Amino acid sequence: MQAVLDYLQQNESRFIEELCEYVRFPSVSAQPQHKADLQACGEWLVNHCQKLGLETKLYPTAGNPVVLAKTPRSSVRNGHRPNFIVYGHYDVQPPEPFELWTSPPFEPRIEGRSLFARGATDNKGQNLAHLKAVEAYLKTGTELPCDITFLIEGEEEVGSRSLEGFLQEHRDELACDAIVISDTGMPTPKHPALTYALRGIVSLELTVHGPSRDLHSGIFGGTVDNPAMALAQMLARLRDKNGRVAVPGFYDDVAPLSAYERKQFARLPFKASEYLKFLGVPALFGERGFTPLEQRSARPTLEINGLTSGYQGEGSKTIIPAWARVKLTLRLVPNQKPARVIKLVRTYLKKICPPSVRLEIKSGHGAEPYLVSPTGPQAQAGLRALKAAFGYEPVLMREGGSIPILNVFKKVLRADSLLLGLGLPEDNAHSPNEKFDLDCFAKGQRMSAHLWQELSRT
Ligand code: BES
Ligand code: MN
C-alpha cells in the first residue's frame, strides 16, 4: 500500500497535466454542436484507460458513448471476490456566459492550487482521481483486493437518457457489491463528507404563445394579452411568499425530517453571514420553518433556470412579443415521484393559464430522489478512507443536487451508491470560472487507494 501512496505522490504533476488534457474537450452534452467533442472525449478516456492496463471499450448508445474499463480479472476464482463500479461522467454543463470567465472555459489555467476549466470539478477531476488510484495499484504491481469497473458516461448533465438501457443490456456483466461515486461535495477541506441523500429532479419547458407575430405595442397594445406578462403572472403563482411551492398536492408525499436528522444537520459547519457574502445576495430566502442547510438538501424546490421573451438587444423595440418561454426545474425529496409531480404541475398550470394565450408544456428529464442508510458497513468503510486521506473526521450529509442514475443502479443492479465527493462549495460547478482544488485531487486519489482496502474488508 505504501508503494501505491508513493506512486501517487511521485506522479502528481503528470496527473495534473492529464487532467488538463481531459478538460480541454468541450464535452457539453446539452448542445448538439458538441456531439463530436463528446465522442472525442470518450475516445480520449478509452485510450487513457488502456494505457493504465484496463480492459476498456467504448459503447455507442442512442446518445453519447459509454466508457467501460475493467481492472484485469484473475482467472483463479475462490469464493466471492468483491467487485465495485466507479461511476462518473465526462459530459459537462454549458459554459455560458463566456464573458464572465477569467480565462476561456476549455483552456485550463492553474493558479495556486486551483485548476480552472469547465468540468474540472464536475466531474472530470473527480473521476480521474479514482483512475489515478487504480493506475497506482496496477503500475506498482500492488495487488488489488477487489475487481473494479469504471463506468463513465456522457449524458449525466442531461438526465442520463441512454444509461438505463445500457445497464439493462449489461446487467450481468455489471453485477457488483456497490457503486462508488465522487460527484458531490464537502463543506470545507477540513470536513470530508459522505453524502447519503440527493434530491431528485424534474424539468419542464413552458412556452406561452400570443399573437402570430411580434406586434406594434402602440397600434395593438391594450387589445391583446402580452405573453411575457401572462407567463410572469403564472410564474408568480408557483411559489408563495413563505418560499413554499404553490402547486396543489406538491408536498403530499414529502417525508418529514426526523428529529435525529435535524440534529445531524445542526452539527454541520454553517455561518449564514458568510454564506450570504459568498453568494452575493442581500438576504437569504427559503421555505419558512427550515434552516438553510435543510432548505437546500432535504426540502423540495421549484426554480426558474431560464426565462426569455421579446427583444433582448440594445436600445428599445416597442413590441408585444409573440411568445414567452421559461425553463423550470423542481428538486424532489423522498418520497416524491417525478411522474406524479409533473402531472400536478401540468394540471395546475393549465388551470391558471388565462384564455387569452396558449400554453405549451414540454417535460424533459426526471430522476427520483436518493436516500441510503449512512450506517451500513460500506458507508463505514467510506468514512475510514476519507479520514485516512484527508486527516479530518468526516461528516455525513444530504445534498441538494441530483445524479439521475442512482435509483436505476438500485433497481437494475440492486446495489447502493457510496457518494464520496471531492468538490468544494467554492468550485463554481455549473457557474463561470469552475475550478477543482488540486489538494482535493491529490487527497481524492489517496482516498480511493484506501477505499479499495477498506471496502474489500466489509
Ligand atoms: N455533480 C452533480 C450533482 C451534485 C452536485 C450532487 C453537488 C450533489 C452536490 C451532477 O453532475 C449534476 O449537476 N447533476 C445535475 C443533474 C440534472 C441536470 C439532471 C443537477 O443536479 O442539476
Ligand atoms: Mn453537474
Short mmCIF file of C-alpha atoms and ligand atoms in Angstrom, two decimals:
data_model
loop_
_atom_site.label_atom_id
_atom_site.label_comp_id
_atom_site.label_asym_id
_atom_site.label_seq_id
_atom_site.Cartn_x
_atom_site.Cartn_y
_atom_site.Cartn_z
CA MET A 1 0.00 0.00 0.00
CA GLN A 2 2.88 2.38 0.74
CA ALA A 3 4.11 1.85 -2.81
CA VAL A 4 0.71 3.00 -4.09
CA LEU A 5 0.77 6.16 -1.99
CA ASP A 6 4.37 6.90 -3.00
CA TYR A 7 3.49 6.45 -6.67
CA LEU A 8 0.63 8.92 -6.32
CA GLN A 9 2.93 11.49 -4.78
CA GLN A 10 5.75 10.97 -7.30
CA ASN A 11 3.44 11.37 -10.28
CA GLU A 12 1.38 14.29 -9.06
CA SER A 13 2.46 16.78 -11.72
CA ARG A 14 1.84 14.37 -14.58
CA PHE A 15 -1.66 13.68 -13.22
CA ILE A 16 -2.37 17.42 -13.28
CA GLU A 17 -1.22 17.61 -16.90
CA GLU A 18 -3.51 14.72 -17.74
CA LEU A 19 -6.44 16.47 -16.09
CA CYS A 20 -5.62 19.50 -18.24
CA GLU A 21 -5.85 17.31 -21.36
CA TYR A 22 -9.16 15.87 -20.19
CA VAL A 23 -10.83 19.24 -19.55
CA ARG A 24 -9.78 20.61 -22.95
CA PHE A 25 -12.62 18.67 -24.59
CA PRO A 26 -15.72 20.90 -24.76
CA SER A 27 -17.95 17.94 -23.97
CA VAL A 28 -21.17 19.90 -23.46
CA SER A 29 -23.99 17.36 -23.62
CA ALA A 30 -26.82 19.91 -23.72
CA GLN A 31 -25.59 21.43 -27.01
CA PRO A 32 -25.92 19.34 -30.20
CA GLN A 33 -22.99 21.12 -31.88
CA HIS A 34 -20.66 19.41 -29.39
CA LYS A 35 -21.62 15.84 -30.33
CA ALA A 36 -18.21 15.19 -31.93
CA ASP A 37 -16.42 16.63 -28.88
CA LEU A 38 -18.24 14.16 -26.64
CA GLN A 39 -17.19 11.32 -28.91
CA ALA A 40 -13.59 12.56 -28.91
CA CYS A 41 -13.57 12.91 -25.13
CA GLY A 42 -14.90 9.35 -24.76
CA GLU A 43 -12.15 8.13 -27.09
CA TRP A 44 -9.52 10.00 -25.11
CA LEU A 45 -10.74 8.26 -21.96
CA VAL A 46 -10.65 4.85 -23.62
CA ASN A 47 -7.12 5.46 -24.76
CA HIS A 48 -6.13 6.66 -21.32
CA CYS A 49 -7.67 3.66 -19.56
CA GLN A 50 -5.98 1.27 -21.95
CA LYS A 51 -2.62 2.82 -21.16
CA LEU A 52 -3.27 2.15 -17.46
CA GLY A 53 -3.77 -1.53 -18.24
CA LEU A 54 -7.56 -1.57 -18.01
CA GLU A 55 -9.61 -3.71 -20.34
CA THR A 56 -11.58 -0.93 -21.99
CA LYS A 57 -14.34 -0.45 -24.51
CA LEU A 58 -16.34 2.47 -25.85
CA TYR A 59 -20.01 1.59 -26.30
CA PRO A 60 -22.11 3.67 -28.66
CA THR A 61 -25.63 4.49 -27.42
CA ALA A 62 -28.54 6.40 -28.91
CA GLY A 63 -26.87 9.42 -27.30
CA ASN A 64 -23.24 9.79 -26.25
CA PRO A 65 -20.94 6.78 -25.83
CA VAL A 66 -20.35 4.98 -22.53
CA VAL A 67 -16.84 4.02 -21.40
CA LEU A 68 -16.38 0.70 -19.57
CA ALA A 69 -12.91 -0.03 -18.20
CA LYS A 70 -12.09 -3.04 -16.05
CA THR A 71 -9.14 -3.98 -13.91
CA PRO A 72 -7.60 -7.24 -15.14
CA ARG A 73 -9.65 -10.14 -13.79
CA SER A 74 -7.78 -13.05 -12.32
CA SER A 75 -8.63 -16.49 -13.69
CA VAL A 76 -8.37 -18.17 -10.29
CA ARG A 77 -11.69 -17.86 -8.52
CA ASN A 78 -12.04 -18.88 -4.93
CA GLY A 79 -15.11 -17.63 -3.15
CA HIS A 80 -16.55 -14.21 -3.69
CA ARG A 81 -14.12 -11.57 -4.84
CA PRO A 82 -15.51 -8.11 -4.07
CA ASN A 83 -16.46 -6.17 -7.15
CA PHE A 84 -17.15 -2.45 -7.39
CA ILE A 85 -18.18 0.04 -10.04
CA VAL A 86 -16.78 3.55 -10.15
CA TYR A 87 -19.33 5.76 -11.87
CA GLY A 88 -18.59 9.20 -13.29
CA HIS A 89 -19.42 11.44 -16.23
CA TYR A 90 -17.29 13.10 -18.89
CA ASP A 91 -20.01 15.46 -20.12
CA VAL A 92 -20.16 18.98 -18.73
CA GLN A 93 -22.63 21.83 -18.37
CA PRO A 94 -22.77 24.66 -20.93
CA PRO A 95 -20.00 27.20 -20.23
CA GLU A 96 -22.10 30.31 -20.97
CA PRO A 97 -21.88 33.22 -20.19
CA PHE A 98 -18.36 33.28 -21.69
CA GLU A 99 -17.67 36.90 -20.78
CA LEU A 100 -17.67 36.09 -17.07
CA TRP A 101 -14.78 33.63 -17.37
CA THR A 102 -11.36 35.00 -16.42
CA SER A 103 -9.80 32.57 -18.91
CA PRO A 104 -11.54 30.52 -21.63
CA PRO A 105 -13.54 27.60 -20.16
CA PHE A 106 -11.80 24.90 -22.19
CA GLU A 107 -8.26 26.24 -21.81
CA PRO A 108 -7.23 25.03 -18.36
CA ARG A 109 -5.48 27.57 -16.16
CA ILE A 110 -3.67 26.76 -12.94
CA GLU A 111 -3.47 29.39 -10.25
CA GLY A 112 -2.05 28.35 -6.90
CA ARG A 113 -3.75 25.06 -6.04
CA SER A 114 -6.75 25.61 -8.33
CA LEU A 115 -7.28 24.30 -11.84
CA PHE A 116 -9.86 26.40 -13.69
CA ALA A 117 -11.91 24.88 -16.53
CA ARG A 118 -15.46 23.77 -17.23
CA GLY A 119 -15.77 20.20 -15.98
CA ALA A 120 -12.74 20.46 -13.65
CA THR A 121 -14.73 19.57 -10.52
CA ASP A 122 -17.96 18.35 -12.20
CA ASN A 123 -16.91 15.73 -12.95
CA LYS A 124 -13.64 15.11 -14.78
CA GLY A 125 -11.25 15.85 -11.91
CA GLN A 126 -13.23 13.67 -9.56
CA ASN A 127 -13.44 10.61 -11.79
CA LEU A 128 -9.81 10.97 -12.85
CA ALA A 129 -8.80 10.82 -9.17
CA HIS A 130 -10.17 7.27 -8.99
CA LEU A 131 -8.47 6.29 -12.25
CA LYS A 132 -5.15 7.54 -10.89
CA ALA A 133 -5.53 5.50 -7.69
CA VAL A 134 -6.14 2.35 -9.72
CA GLU A 135 -3.23 3.26 -12.00
CA ALA A 136 -1.04 3.37 -8.91
CA TYR A 137 -2.05 -0.17 -7.94
CA LEU A 138 -1.52 -1.51 -11.44
CA LYS A 139 1.77 0.25 -12.15
CA THR A 140 3.37 -0.65 -8.82
CA GLY A 141 2.24 -4.26 -9.09
CA THR A 142 0.28 -3.94 -5.85
CA GLU A 143 -2.47 -6.48 -5.65
CA LEU A 144 -5.96 -5.01 -5.71
CA PRO A 145 -8.23 -6.63 -3.12
CA CYS A 146 -11.23 -6.34 -5.45
CA ASP A 147 -12.32 -6.06 -9.05
CA ILE A 148 -13.14 -2.57 -10.27
CA THR A 149 -15.11 -1.47 -13.33
CA PHE A 150 -15.14 2.17 -14.39
CA LEU A 151 -18.41 3.27 -15.94
CA ILE A 152 -18.07 6.78 -17.30
CA GLU A 153 -20.93 8.23 -19.28
CA GLY A 154 -21.56 11.30 -21.41
CA GLU A 155 -25.15 12.28 -20.62
CA GLU A 156 -25.35 12.85 -16.86
CA GLU A 157 -25.92 16.58 -17.21
CA VAL A 158 -28.92 15.96 -19.45
CA GLY A 159 -30.55 13.28 -17.31
CA SER A 160 -28.61 10.09 -18.26
CA ARG A 161 -31.08 9.32 -21.03
CA SER A 162 -29.28 6.34 -22.56
CA LEU A 163 -27.71 4.79 -19.48
CA GLU A 164 -30.73 2.87 -18.19
CA GLY A 165 -30.96 0.86 -21.40
CA PHE A 166 -27.22 0.26 -21.29
CA LEU A 167 -27.45 -1.04 -17.70
CA GLN A 168 -30.32 -3.34 -18.61
CA GLU A 169 -28.31 -4.76 -21.50
CA HIS A 170 -25.14 -5.24 -19.46
CA ARG A 171 -26.70 -6.09 -16.11
CA ASP A 172 -24.89 -9.41 -15.67
CA GLU A 173 -21.53 -8.00 -16.62
CA LEU A 174 -22.10 -5.07 -14.24
CA ALA A 175 -23.18 -7.08 -11.20
CA CYS A 176 -21.36 -5.51 -8.23
CA ASP A 177 -21.29 -5.01 -4.46
CA ALA A 178 -21.61 -1.23 -4.61
CA ILE A 179 -21.15 1.77 -6.84
CA VAL A 180 -18.55 4.32 -5.80
CA ILE A 181 -19.12 7.87 -6.96
CA SER A 182 -17.20 11.08 -6.46
CA ASP A 183 -19.57 13.65 -7.96
CA THR A 184 -20.74 15.50 -4.85
CA GLY A 185 -19.07 17.86 -2.41
CA MET A 186 -17.78 18.52 1.07
CA PRO A 187 -18.48 21.59 3.23
CA THR A 188 -14.79 22.57 3.64
CA PRO A 189 -11.42 20.84 3.06
CA LYS A 190 -11.48 20.06 6.79
CA HIS A 191 -14.86 18.33 6.51
CA PRO A 192 -14.54 15.41 4.11
CA ALA A 193 -18.04 14.07 3.57
CA LEU A 194 -20.10 11.05 2.84
CA THR A 195 -23.36 12.08 1.18
CA TYR A 196 -26.24 9.75 1.95
CA ALA A 197 -29.07 11.55 0.13
CA LEU A 198 -29.54 13.56 -3.04
CA ARG A 199 -32.58 15.32 -4.37
CA GLY A 200 -34.46 14.13 -7.42
CA ILE A 201 -35.42 16.42 -10.26
CA VAL A 202 -37.97 17.08 -12.98
CA SER A 203 -37.56 19.60 -15.77
CA LEU A 204 -40.20 21.45 -17.76
CA GLU A 205 -40.18 23.99 -20.55
CA LEU A 206 -43.22 26.24 -20.91
CA THR A 207 -43.98 28.36 -23.92
CA VAL A 208 -46.77 30.89 -23.82
CA HIS A 209 -47.98 31.74 -27.34
CA GLY A 210 -49.69 35.04 -28.01
CA PRO A 211 -50.21 36.77 -31.39
CA SER A 212 -48.97 35.00 -34.53
CA ARG A 213 -46.07 37.52 -34.79
CA ASP A 214 -44.50 40.32 -32.77
CA LEU A 215 -46.90 43.28 -32.90
CA HIS A 216 -46.50 47.06 -32.67
CA SER A 217 -47.30 47.66 -29.00
CA GLY A 218 -48.79 51.08 -29.72
CA ILE A 219 -51.11 50.04 -32.51
CA PHE A 220 -52.33 46.81 -30.90
CA GLY A 221 -51.45 47.19 -27.20
CA GLY A 222 -54.48 47.19 -24.93
CA THR A 223 -56.45 44.72 -27.02
CA VAL A 224 -54.38 41.52 -26.82
CA ASP A 225 -52.67 39.80 -23.91
CA ASN A 226 -48.91 40.04 -23.64
CA PRO A 227 -47.40 36.50 -23.44
CA ALA A 228 -44.47 37.70 -21.30
CA MET A 229 -46.89 39.28 -18.83
CA ALA A 230 -49.18 36.26 -18.85
CA LEU A 231 -46.19 33.98 -18.19
CA ALA A 232 -44.88 36.25 -15.43
CA GLN A 233 -48.26 36.17 -13.74
CA MET A 234 -48.42 32.41 -13.95
CA LEU A 235 -44.89 32.02 -12.62
CA ALA A 236 -45.71 34.31 -9.72
CA ARG A 237 -48.36 31.83 -8.68
CA LEU A 238 -45.95 28.89 -8.49
CA ARG A 239 -44.38 29.87 -5.17
CA ASP A 240 -45.73 31.80 -2.19
CA LYS A 241 -44.09 34.45 -0.04
CA ASN A 242 -43.06 31.84 2.55
CA GLY A 243 -40.99 30.02 -0.03
CA ARG A 244 -43.47 27.17 -0.44
CA VAL A 245 -44.23 25.71 -3.83
CA ALA A 246 -47.87 26.63 -4.50
CA VAL A 247 -48.73 23.65 -6.72
CA PRO A 248 -51.65 21.83 -5.02
CA GLY A 249 -50.61 18.40 -3.76
CA PHE A 250 -46.88 19.08 -4.21
CA TYR A 251 -46.00 18.35 -0.56
CA ASP A 252 -48.30 15.33 -0.17
CA ASP A 253 -45.55 12.71 -0.38
CA VAL A 254 -42.69 14.66 1.21
CA ALA A 255 -41.12 12.67 4.04
CA PRO A 256 -40.65 14.92 7.07
CA LEU A 257 -37.20 15.28 8.61
CA SER A 258 -36.75 13.25 11.75
CA ALA A 259 -35.57 14.91 14.95
CA TYR A 260 -32.39 12.81 14.61
CA GLU A 261 -31.65 14.18 11.15
CA ARG A 262 -32.33 17.76 12.16
CA LYS A 263 -29.82 17.28 14.95
CA GLN A 264 -27.24 15.94 12.47
CA PHE A 265 -27.84 18.93 10.20
CA ALA A 266 -27.26 21.29 13.10
CA ARG A 267 -23.76 19.82 13.56
CA LEU A 268 -22.56 20.77 10.07
CA PRO A 269 -20.45 23.91 9.76
CA PHE A 270 -22.55 26.82 8.50
CA LYS A 271 -22.45 30.57 9.01
CA ALA A 272 -25.36 32.48 7.48
CA SER A 273 -23.39 35.74 7.33
CA GLU A 274 -20.51 34.15 5.36
CA TYR A 275 -22.90 32.26 3.14
CA LEU A 276 -24.72 35.48 2.22
CA LYS A 277 -21.49 37.17 1.29
CA PHE A 278 -20.20 34.16 -0.63
CA LEU A 279 -23.35 34.10 -2.77
CA GLY A 280 -23.56 37.87 -3.20
CA VAL A 281 -27.19 38.23 -2.10
CA PRO A 282 -28.63 40.91 0.21
CA ALA A 283 -30.62 38.36 2.23
CA LEU A 284 -31.30 34.64 2.23
CA PHE A 285 -34.69 33.32 1.15
CA GLY A 286 -36.13 29.87 1.63
CA GLU A 287 -39.02 27.82 2.88
CA ARG A 288 -40.07 29.14 6.26
CA GLY A 289 -39.56 26.79 9.19
CA PHE A 290 -36.34 25.18 7.93
CA THR A 291 -32.66 26.05 8.25
CA PRO A 292 -30.68 26.89 5.10
CA LEU A 293 -28.92 23.51 5.17
CA GLU A 294 -32.28 21.75 5.37
CA GLN A 295 -33.75 24.00 2.67
CA ARG A 296 -31.02 23.24 0.19
CA SER A 297 -30.85 19.50 0.57
CA ALA A 298 -33.85 18.00 2.33
CA ARG A 299 -36.71 20.21 1.12
CA PRO A 300 -38.18 20.32 -2.38
CA THR A 301 -37.97 23.44 -4.54
CA LEU A 302 -39.12 24.97 -7.80
CA GLU A 303 -36.65 27.13 -9.75
CA ILE A 304 -36.67 29.19 -12.90
CA ASN A 305 -33.48 28.26 -14.79
CA GLY A 306 -34.05 30.43 -17.84
CA LEU A 307 -36.61 33.00 -18.96
CA THR A 308 -36.89 34.53 -22.43
CA SER A 309 -39.25 36.74 -24.35
CA GLY A 310 -39.31 39.74 -26.64
CA TYR A 311 -36.47 41.96 -27.69
CA GLN A 312 -33.16 41.44 -25.86
CA GLY A 313 -30.87 43.62 -28.00
CA GLU A 314 -29.60 47.10 -27.36
CA GLY A 315 -31.98 50.03 -27.10
CA SER A 316 -35.75 49.64 -27.16
CA LYS A 317 -38.19 47.97 -29.51
CA THR A 318 -41.86 48.60 -28.90
CA ILE A 319 -43.49 45.24 -29.45
CA ILE A 320 -45.88 42.80 -27.93
CA PRO A 321 -43.84 39.61 -28.23
CA ALA A 322 -45.40 36.64 -29.99
CA TRP A 323 -44.22 34.24 -27.30
CA ALA A 324 -42.51 33.84 -23.91
CA ARG A 325 -40.61 30.84 -22.63
CA VAL A 326 -39.36 29.55 -19.30
CA LYS A 327 -37.18 26.60 -18.31
CA LEU A 328 -38.17 25.23 -14.92
CA THR A 329 -36.82 22.51 -12.68
CA LEU A 330 -38.21 21.14 -9.46
CA ARG A 331 -35.96 19.38 -6.96
CA LEU A 332 -37.62 16.46 -5.23
CA VAL A 333 -37.04 14.76 -1.90
CA PRO A 334 -38.07 11.35 -0.57
CA ASN A 335 -40.80 10.11 -1.29
CA GLN A 336 -41.84 12.35 -4.18
CA LYS A 337 -42.22 10.67 -7.57
CA PRO A 338 -41.21 12.56 -10.74
CA ALA A 339 -44.21 11.39 -12.79
CA ARG A 340 -46.70 12.48 -10.15
CA VAL A 341 -45.04 15.87 -9.69
CA ILE A 342 -45.06 16.54 -13.44
CA LYS A 343 -48.75 15.71 -13.52
CA LEU A 344 -49.54 18.04 -10.62
CA VAL A 345 -47.60 20.91 -12.17
CA ARG A 346 -49.21 20.42 -15.59
CA THR A 347 -52.70 20.35 -14.11
CA TYR A 348 -52.09 23.50 -12.07
CA LEU A 349 -50.52 25.40 -14.97
CA LYS A 350 -53.42 24.57 -17.27
CA LYS A 351 -55.80 25.79 -14.60
CA ILE A 352 -54.07 29.14 -14.07
CA CYS A 353 -53.33 29.86 -17.74
CA PRO A 354 -55.62 32.68 -18.96
CA PRO A 355 -57.75 32.03 -22.08
CA SER A 356 -56.05 34.94 -23.87
CA VAL A 357 -52.85 32.92 -24.56
CA ARG A 358 -51.98 29.34 -25.50
CA LEU A 359 -49.76 27.31 -23.20
CA GLU A 360 -47.39 24.64 -24.49
CA ILE A 361 -45.74 22.37 -21.90
CA LYS A 362 -42.80 20.08 -22.62
CA SER A 363 -41.49 17.88 -19.86
CA GLY A 364 -37.82 16.90 -20.01
CA HIS A 365 -35.69 14.68 -17.81
CA GLY A 366 -36.71 13.31 -14.44
CA ALA A 367 -34.94 11.49 -11.63
CA GLU A 368 -36.03 10.12 -8.30
CA PRO A 369 -34.54 11.36 -5.04
CA TYR A 370 -31.95 9.06 -3.46
CA LEU A 371 -31.56 8.09 0.16
CA VAL A 372 -29.40 5.36 1.67
CA SER A 373 -28.57 4.40 5.25
CA PRO A 374 -25.31 6.07 6.35
CA THR A 375 -24.67 3.42 9.00
CA GLY A 376 -24.01 0.30 6.91
CA PRO A 377 -20.59 -1.37 6.59
CA GLN A 378 -19.84 0.16 3.16
CA ALA A 379 -20.58 3.65 4.47
CA GLN A 380 -18.26 2.96 7.42
CA ALA A 381 -15.54 1.83 5.02
CA GLY A 382 -16.02 5.07 3.06
CA LEU A 383 -15.71 7.12 6.22
CA ARG A 384 -12.45 5.38 7.17
CA ALA A 385 -10.99 6.02 3.71
CA LEU A 386 -11.96 9.71 3.91
CA LYS A 387 -10.39 10.02 7.35
CA ALA A 388 -7.18 8.32 6.21
CA ALA A 389 -6.75 10.58 3.19
CA PHE A 390 -7.98 13.94 4.49
CA GLY A 391 -6.83 13.63 8.08
CA TYR A 392 -10.08 15.02 9.48
CA GLU A 393 -13.17 13.41 10.96
CA PRO A 394 -15.67 13.05 8.07
CA VAL A 395 -19.25 14.35 8.22
CA LEU A 396 -22.45 12.77 6.96
CA MET A 397 -24.69 14.94 4.85
CA ARG A 398 -27.53 15.24 2.42
CA GLU A 399 -27.05 17.32 -0.69
CA GLY A 400 -29.39 19.15 -2.97
CA GLY A 401 -28.00 18.24 -6.40
CA SER A 402 -29.12 15.20 -8.39
CA ILE A 403 -27.42 12.24 -10.01
CA PRO A 404 -30.19 10.78 -12.13
CA ILE A 405 -28.90 7.24 -12.44
CA LEU A 406 -28.62 6.35 -8.72
CA ASN A 407 -32.07 4.82 -8.39
CA VAL A 408 -31.61 2.97 -11.66
CA PHE A 409 -28.45 1.40 -10.23
CA LYS A 410 -30.51 0.39 -7.24
CA LYS A 411 -33.29 -1.06 -9.39
CA VAL A 412 -31.29 -2.77 -12.13
CA LEU A 413 -28.08 -3.76 -10.33
CA ARG A 414 -29.56 -3.94 -6.82
CA ALA A 415 -26.60 -2.04 -5.48
CA ASP A 416 -26.25 1.06 -3.33
CA SER A 417 -24.12 4.03 -4.22
CA LEU A 418 -21.39 5.34 -1.97
CA LEU A 419 -21.08 9.08 -2.53
CA LEU A 420 -17.65 10.38 -1.59
CA GLY A 421 -17.49 13.85 -3.10
CA LEU A 422 -14.33 15.84 -3.71
CA GLY A 423 -15.93 19.16 -4.71
CA LEU A 424 -15.92 22.34 -2.63
CA PRO A 425 -18.74 24.91 -2.45
CA GLU A 426 -16.39 27.50 -3.99
CA ASP A 427 -15.62 25.28 -7.03
CA ASN A 428 -18.26 27.10 -9.12
CA ALA A 429 -19.86 23.95 -10.53
CA HIS A 430 -22.27 24.97 -13.35
CA SER A 431 -21.08 28.59 -12.94
CA PRO A 432 -18.42 30.68 -14.69
CA ASN A 433 -14.83 30.03 -13.51
CA GLU A 434 -15.40 26.44 -12.45
CA LYS A 435 -12.32 25.01 -10.77
CA PHE A 436 -11.03 21.94 -8.99
CA ASP A 437 -8.84 22.13 -5.93
CA LEU A 438 -5.60 20.27 -6.60
CA ASP A 439 -5.33 19.23 -2.95
CA CYS A 440 -8.76 17.64 -3.26
CA PHE A 441 -7.50 15.94 -6.42
CA ALA A 442 -4.46 14.51 -4.61
CA LYS A 443 -6.37 13.57 -1.47
CA GLY A 444 -9.15 12.09 -3.57
CA GLN A 445 -6.62 9.75 -5.19
CA ARG A 446 -5.41 8.68 -1.76
CA MET A 447 -8.95 8.24 -0.51
CA SER A 448 -9.63 5.95 -3.47
CA ALA A 449 -6.45 3.98 -2.79
CA HIS A 450 -7.53 3.38 0.82
CA LEU A 451 -11.13 2.76 -0.13
CA TRP A 452 -10.46 -0.48 -2.04
CA GLN A 453 -8.75 -1.91 1.04
CA GLU A 454 -11.49 -0.76 3.39
CA LEU A 455 -14.38 -1.80 1.16
CA SER A 456 -12.95 -5.23 0.45
CA ARG A 457 -12.92 -6.00 4.17
CA THR A 458 -16.67 -5.46 4.55
N1 BES B 1 -22.34 16.54 -9.62
C1 BES B 1 -23.66 16.98 -9.84
C2 BES B 1 -24.62 16.60 -8.76
C3 BES B 1 -24.32 17.14 -7.40
C4 BES B 1 -23.64 18.32 -7.22
C5 BES B 1 -24.76 16.47 -6.31
C6 BES B 1 -23.37 18.78 -5.95
C7 BES B 1 -24.52 16.95 -5.05
C8 BES B 1 -23.82 18.11 -4.87
C9 BES B 1 -24.16 16.48 -11.18
O1 BES B 1 -23.20 16.50 -12.18
C10 BES B 1 -25.26 17.41 -11.62
O2 BES B 1 -25.04 18.58 -11.74
N2 BES B 1 -26.42 16.87 -11.91
C11 BES B 1 -27.49 17.62 -12.46
C12 BES B 1 -28.47 16.62 -12.97
C13 BES B 1 -29.58 17.15 -13.82
C14 BES B 1 -29.10 18.03 -14.92
C15 BES B 1 -30.42 16.02 -14.33
C16 BES B 1 -28.12 18.54 -11.42
O3 BES B 1 -28.17 18.21 -10.23
O4 BES B 1 -28.53 19.63 -11.81
MN MN B 2 -23.19 18.77 -12.80
#
